[in-house]
Every structure is written in structure tokens, then in C-alpha cells.
mmCIF file of C-alpha atoms in Angstrom:
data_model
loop_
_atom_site.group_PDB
_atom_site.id
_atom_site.type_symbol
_atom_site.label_atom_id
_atom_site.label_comp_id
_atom_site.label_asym_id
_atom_site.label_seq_id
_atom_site.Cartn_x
_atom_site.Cartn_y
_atom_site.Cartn_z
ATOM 1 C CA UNK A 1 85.234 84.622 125.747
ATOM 2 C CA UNK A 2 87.613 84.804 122.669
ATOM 3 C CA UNK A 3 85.987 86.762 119.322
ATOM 4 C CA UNK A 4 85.424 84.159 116.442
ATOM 5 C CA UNK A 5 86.833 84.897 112.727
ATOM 6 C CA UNK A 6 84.508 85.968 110.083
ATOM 7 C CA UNK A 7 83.990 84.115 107.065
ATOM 8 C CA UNK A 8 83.564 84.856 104.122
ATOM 9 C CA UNK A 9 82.477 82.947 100.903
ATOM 10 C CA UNK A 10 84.605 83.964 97.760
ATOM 11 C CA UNK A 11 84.084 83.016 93.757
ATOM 12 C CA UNK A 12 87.049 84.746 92.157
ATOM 13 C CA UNK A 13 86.975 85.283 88.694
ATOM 14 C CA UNK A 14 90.540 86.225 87.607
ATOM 15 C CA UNK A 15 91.753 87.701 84.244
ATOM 16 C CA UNK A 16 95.314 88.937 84.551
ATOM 17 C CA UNK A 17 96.908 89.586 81.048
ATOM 18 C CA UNK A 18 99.924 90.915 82.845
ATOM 19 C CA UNK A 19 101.054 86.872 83.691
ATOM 20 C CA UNK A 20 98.107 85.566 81.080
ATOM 21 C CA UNK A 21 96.316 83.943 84.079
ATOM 22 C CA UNK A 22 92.887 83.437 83.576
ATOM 23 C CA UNK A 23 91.241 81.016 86.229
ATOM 24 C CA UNK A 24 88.392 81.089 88.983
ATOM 25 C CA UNK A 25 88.041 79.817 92.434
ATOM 26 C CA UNK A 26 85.986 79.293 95.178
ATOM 27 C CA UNK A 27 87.355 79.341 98.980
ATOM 28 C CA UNK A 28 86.233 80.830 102.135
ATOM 29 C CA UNK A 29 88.533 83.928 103.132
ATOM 30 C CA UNK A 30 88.496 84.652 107.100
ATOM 31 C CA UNK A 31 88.589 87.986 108.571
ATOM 32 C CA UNK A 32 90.154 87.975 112.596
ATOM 33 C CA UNK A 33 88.292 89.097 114.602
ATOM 34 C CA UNK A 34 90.924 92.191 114.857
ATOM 35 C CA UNK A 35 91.187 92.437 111.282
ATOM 36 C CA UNK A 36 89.314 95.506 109.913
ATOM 37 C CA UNK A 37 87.036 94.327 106.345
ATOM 38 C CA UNK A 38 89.685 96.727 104.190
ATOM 39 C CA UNK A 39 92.959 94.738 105.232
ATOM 40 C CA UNK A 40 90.776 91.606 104.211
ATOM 41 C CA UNK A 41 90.177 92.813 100.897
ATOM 42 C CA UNK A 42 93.622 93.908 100.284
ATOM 43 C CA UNK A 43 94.602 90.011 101.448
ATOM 44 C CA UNK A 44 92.510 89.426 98.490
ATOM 45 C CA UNK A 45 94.050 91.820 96.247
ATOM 46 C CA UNK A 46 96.874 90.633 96.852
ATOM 47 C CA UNK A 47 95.831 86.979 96.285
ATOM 48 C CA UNK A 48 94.733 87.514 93.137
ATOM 49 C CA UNK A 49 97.675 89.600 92.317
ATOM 50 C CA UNK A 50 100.086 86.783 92.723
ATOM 51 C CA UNK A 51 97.727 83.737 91.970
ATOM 52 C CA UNK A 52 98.357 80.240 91.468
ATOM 53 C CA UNK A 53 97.293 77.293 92.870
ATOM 54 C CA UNK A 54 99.892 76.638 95.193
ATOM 55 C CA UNK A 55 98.703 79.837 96.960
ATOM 56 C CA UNK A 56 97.249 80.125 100.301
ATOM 57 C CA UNK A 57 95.903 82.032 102.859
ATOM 58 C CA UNK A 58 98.064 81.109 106.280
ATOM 59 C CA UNK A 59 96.510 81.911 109.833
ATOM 60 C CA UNK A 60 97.699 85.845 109.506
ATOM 61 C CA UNK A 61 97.236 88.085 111.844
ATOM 62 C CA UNK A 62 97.077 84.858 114.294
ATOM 63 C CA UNK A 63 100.332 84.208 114.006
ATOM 64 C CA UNK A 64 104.077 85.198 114.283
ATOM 65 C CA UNK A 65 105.625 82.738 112.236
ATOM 66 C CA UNK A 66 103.412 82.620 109.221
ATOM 67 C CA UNK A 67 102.998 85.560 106.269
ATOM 68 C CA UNK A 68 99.654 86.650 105.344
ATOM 69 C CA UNK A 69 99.775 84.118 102.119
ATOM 70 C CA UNK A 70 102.095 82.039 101.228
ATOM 71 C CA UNK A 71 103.433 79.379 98.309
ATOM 72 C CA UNK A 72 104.553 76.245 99.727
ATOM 73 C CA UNK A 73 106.404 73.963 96.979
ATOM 74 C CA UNK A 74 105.435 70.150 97.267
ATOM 75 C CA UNK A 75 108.505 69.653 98.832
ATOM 76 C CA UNK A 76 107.362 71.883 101.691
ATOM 77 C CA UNK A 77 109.692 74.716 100.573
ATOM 78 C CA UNK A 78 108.257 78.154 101.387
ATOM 79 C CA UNK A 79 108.246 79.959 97.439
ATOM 80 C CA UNK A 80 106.592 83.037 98.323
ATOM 81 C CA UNK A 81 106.307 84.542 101.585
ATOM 82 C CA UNK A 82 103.920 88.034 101.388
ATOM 83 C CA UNK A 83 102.713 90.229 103.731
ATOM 84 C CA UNK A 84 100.030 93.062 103.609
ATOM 85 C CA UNK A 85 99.981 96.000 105.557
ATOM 86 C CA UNK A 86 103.025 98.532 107.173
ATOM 87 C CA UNK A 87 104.971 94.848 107.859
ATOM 88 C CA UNK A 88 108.822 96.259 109.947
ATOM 89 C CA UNK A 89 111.913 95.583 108.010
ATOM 90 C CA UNK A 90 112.765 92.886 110.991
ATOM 91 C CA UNK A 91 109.599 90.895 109.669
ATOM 92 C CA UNK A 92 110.110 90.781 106.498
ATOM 93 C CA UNK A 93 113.668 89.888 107.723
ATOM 94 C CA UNK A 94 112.211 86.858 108.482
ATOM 95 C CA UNK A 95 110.908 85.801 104.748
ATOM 96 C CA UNK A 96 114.078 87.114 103.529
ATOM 97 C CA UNK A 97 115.679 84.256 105.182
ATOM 98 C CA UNK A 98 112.636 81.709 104.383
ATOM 99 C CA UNK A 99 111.827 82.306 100.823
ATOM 100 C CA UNK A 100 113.429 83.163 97.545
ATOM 101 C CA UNK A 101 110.443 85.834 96.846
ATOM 102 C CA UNK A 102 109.406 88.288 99.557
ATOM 103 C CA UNK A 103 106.616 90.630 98.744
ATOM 104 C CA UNK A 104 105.034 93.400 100.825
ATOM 105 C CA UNK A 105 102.018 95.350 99.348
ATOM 106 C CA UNK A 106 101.541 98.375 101.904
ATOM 107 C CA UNK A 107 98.321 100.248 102.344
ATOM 108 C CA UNK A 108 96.698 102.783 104.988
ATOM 109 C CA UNK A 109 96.741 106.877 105.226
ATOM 110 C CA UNK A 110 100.097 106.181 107.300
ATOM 111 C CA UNK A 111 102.205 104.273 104.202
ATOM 112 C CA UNK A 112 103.814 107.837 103.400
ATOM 113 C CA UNK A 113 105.405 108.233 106.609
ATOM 114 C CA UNK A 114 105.901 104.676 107.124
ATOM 115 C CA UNK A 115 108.075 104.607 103.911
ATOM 116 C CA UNK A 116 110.137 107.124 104.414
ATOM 117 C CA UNK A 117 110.901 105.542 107.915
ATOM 118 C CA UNK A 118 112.036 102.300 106.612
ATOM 119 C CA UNK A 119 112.786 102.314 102.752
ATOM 120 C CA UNK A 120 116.312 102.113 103.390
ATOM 121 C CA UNK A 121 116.137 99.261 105.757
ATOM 122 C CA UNK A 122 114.111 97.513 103.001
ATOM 123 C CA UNK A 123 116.283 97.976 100.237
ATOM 124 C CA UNK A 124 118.959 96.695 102.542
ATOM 125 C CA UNK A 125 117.046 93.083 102.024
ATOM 126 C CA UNK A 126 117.693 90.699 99.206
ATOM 127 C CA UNK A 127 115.263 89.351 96.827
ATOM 128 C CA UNK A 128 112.186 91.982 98.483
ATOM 129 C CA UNK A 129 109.474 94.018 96.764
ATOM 130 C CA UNK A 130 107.625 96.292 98.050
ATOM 131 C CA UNK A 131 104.519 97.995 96.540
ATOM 132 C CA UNK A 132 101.584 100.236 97.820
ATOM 133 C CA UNK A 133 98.244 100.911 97.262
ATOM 134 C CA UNK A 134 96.091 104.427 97.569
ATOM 135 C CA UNK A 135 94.525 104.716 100.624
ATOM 136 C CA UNK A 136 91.519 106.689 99.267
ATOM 137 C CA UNK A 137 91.005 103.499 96.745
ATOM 138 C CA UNK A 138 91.272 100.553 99.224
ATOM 139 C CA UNK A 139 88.689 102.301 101.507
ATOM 140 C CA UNK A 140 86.162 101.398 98.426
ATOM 141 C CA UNK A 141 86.952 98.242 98.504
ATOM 142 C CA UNK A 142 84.588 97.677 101.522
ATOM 143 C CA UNK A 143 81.984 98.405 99.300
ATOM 144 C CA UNK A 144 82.421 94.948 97.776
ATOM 145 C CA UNK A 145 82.189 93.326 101.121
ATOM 146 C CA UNK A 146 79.312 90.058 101.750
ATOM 147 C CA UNK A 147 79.288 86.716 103.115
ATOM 148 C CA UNK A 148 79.329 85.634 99.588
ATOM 149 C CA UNK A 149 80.899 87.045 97.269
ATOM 150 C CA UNK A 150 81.279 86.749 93.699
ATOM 151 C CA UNK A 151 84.023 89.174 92.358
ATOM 152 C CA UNK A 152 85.799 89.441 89.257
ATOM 153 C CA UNK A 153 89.473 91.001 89.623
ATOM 154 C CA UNK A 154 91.019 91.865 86.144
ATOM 155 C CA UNK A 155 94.603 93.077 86.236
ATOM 156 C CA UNK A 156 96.334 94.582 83.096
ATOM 157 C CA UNK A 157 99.380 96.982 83.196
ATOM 158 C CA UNK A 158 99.535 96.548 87.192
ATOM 159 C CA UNK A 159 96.304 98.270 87.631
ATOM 160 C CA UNK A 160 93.365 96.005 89.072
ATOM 161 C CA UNK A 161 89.457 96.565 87.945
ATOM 162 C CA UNK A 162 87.274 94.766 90.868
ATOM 163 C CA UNK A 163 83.656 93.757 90.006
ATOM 164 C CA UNK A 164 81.374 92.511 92.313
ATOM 165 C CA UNK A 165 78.134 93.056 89.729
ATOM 166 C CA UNK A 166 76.833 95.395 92.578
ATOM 167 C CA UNK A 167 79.994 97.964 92.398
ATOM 168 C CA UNK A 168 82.969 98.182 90.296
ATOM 169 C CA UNK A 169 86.112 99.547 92.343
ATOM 170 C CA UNK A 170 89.489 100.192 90.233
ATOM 171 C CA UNK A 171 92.975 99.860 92.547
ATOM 172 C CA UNK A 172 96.680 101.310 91.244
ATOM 173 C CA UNK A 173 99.563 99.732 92.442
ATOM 174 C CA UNK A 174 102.301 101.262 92.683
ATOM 175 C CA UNK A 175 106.008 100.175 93.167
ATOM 176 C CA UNK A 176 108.097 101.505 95.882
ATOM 177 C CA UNK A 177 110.875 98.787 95.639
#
């Protein structure tokens, strides 16, 4: 018998005076049912780093076609194709050649090695970023974890303050490309 997804309730407060967004939403964000509760959170993250309402969640981990979130246009034009996690230079091949902006935000006690594996494949690619997060700082982010969550995300100088009114966690992101 196949595992069912988690899910997850979300009201997202956002306040990002790096773009001057300010909005909230409400959605349900599933976890797969191989997806550990930190890579969900950093799907959020990264949500809220790049928010507006053409964003969306895509089927993930589910799927080899899709990006973890993506912009579609009206048109059905693929905007933004970004991934999350220690993505190979061959997949993000694949939004290179999809989408005018690719964007990878890496994360795990690995990304150092990782990095230095496969910068210069990256920087090979056109129109790519690629950022990381701390380790030691996205493992708090589990802390923040329920079936419904309300949490506040303010992002100013590319540094992210999470509230969840229970625990306050505070993320650095950091550019690598």
C-alpha cells in the first residue's frame, strides 16, 4: 500500500521590503510521503521568497518533469522554474531550456561539498541562480511545523525572520551564483 502525502494548512503573512511585497495567503502545502518536514519548510521559504500570485507548488518530489514551484504565465509559459535541495546541473538543465528564470536554493550539511562538485557546471548555464541556506538554521525550521499553521515570513536585506507566534526562527541566504 502506497504512503499518502501530508498536509498541511498554511496562513502566510508576508512582508518583504526587499520587492515591497506585502500580502497573505492561505493554501494547503503537502509534504511526500519521502519528503523529510525541513525540505518542506524550505519549499516554503522559498515560496515566500519569490512570491506572487502566479506561484505554485507543482507535484515535486512526485515528479520528473515538474520543479518544486513554478510561475506559469496565462499563456501557459513556464516564468520561473525553482528547485530546492542539491538539484544536478543536468536538472536544472532542464529549466534552463524551459524558463527564462531558473532558481536553485540549496540546503543540507552536504551543500559544501556538493558545491564545489558542480559550481562550474552551474555557471556554465544561462539565466541560473543559485543560493544556499545554513544547515544549522533550516534544522529550526521544524520547530515551526503543525497541521495549521499561521506564520509570518518577513524578508529585508535577503535575510528572512519566520514567526509562527510559538517560535521565531531567523534564515540567511546566501548567494553562491
Amino acid at each position: 500500500m502506497a504512503l499518502k502525502p501530508t498536509l498541511y494548512k498554511v496562513e502566510l503573512q508576508l512582508v518583504d521590503t526587499d520587492r515591497d511585497v506585502y500580502d497573505s495567503c492561505n493554501f494547503t502545502l503537502t509534504q511526500h510521503p519521502s519528503e523529510k518536514q525541513a525540505r518542506m519548510m524550505v519549499r516554503l521559504m522559498v515560496f515566500a521568497l519569490n512570491y506572487n500570485r502566479d506561484l505554485k507548488f507543482t507535484k515535486g518530489l512526485s515528479s520528473q518533469d515538474e520543479p518544486d514551484i513554478w510561475q506559469i504565465s496565462p499563456s501557459l509559459q513556464v516564468e520561473s522554474w525553482i528547485e530546492v535541495g542539491q538539484a544536478s546541473p543536468e536538472r536544472m538543465r532542464k529549466g534552463v531550456s524551459r524558463a527564462p528564470k531558473v532558481l536553485l536554493y540549496a540546503f543540507g550539511s552536504e551543500t559544501d561539498i556538493w558545491w564545489q562538485k558542480n559550481s562550474e557546471a552551474f555557471a556554465a548555464l544561462p539565466h541560473i541562480e543559485v543560493y544556499r541556506f545554513k544547515h544549522q538554521q533550516i534544522e529550526q525550521l521544524v520547530d515551526l511545523v503543525a497541521k495549521k499553521m499561521q506564520i509570518t515570513v518577513s524578508i529585508s536585506e535577503g535575510e528572512l525572520y519566520i514567526n509562527s507566534g510559538s517560535a521565531e526562527v531567523h534564515l540567511d541566504l546566501i548567494k553562491l551564483l
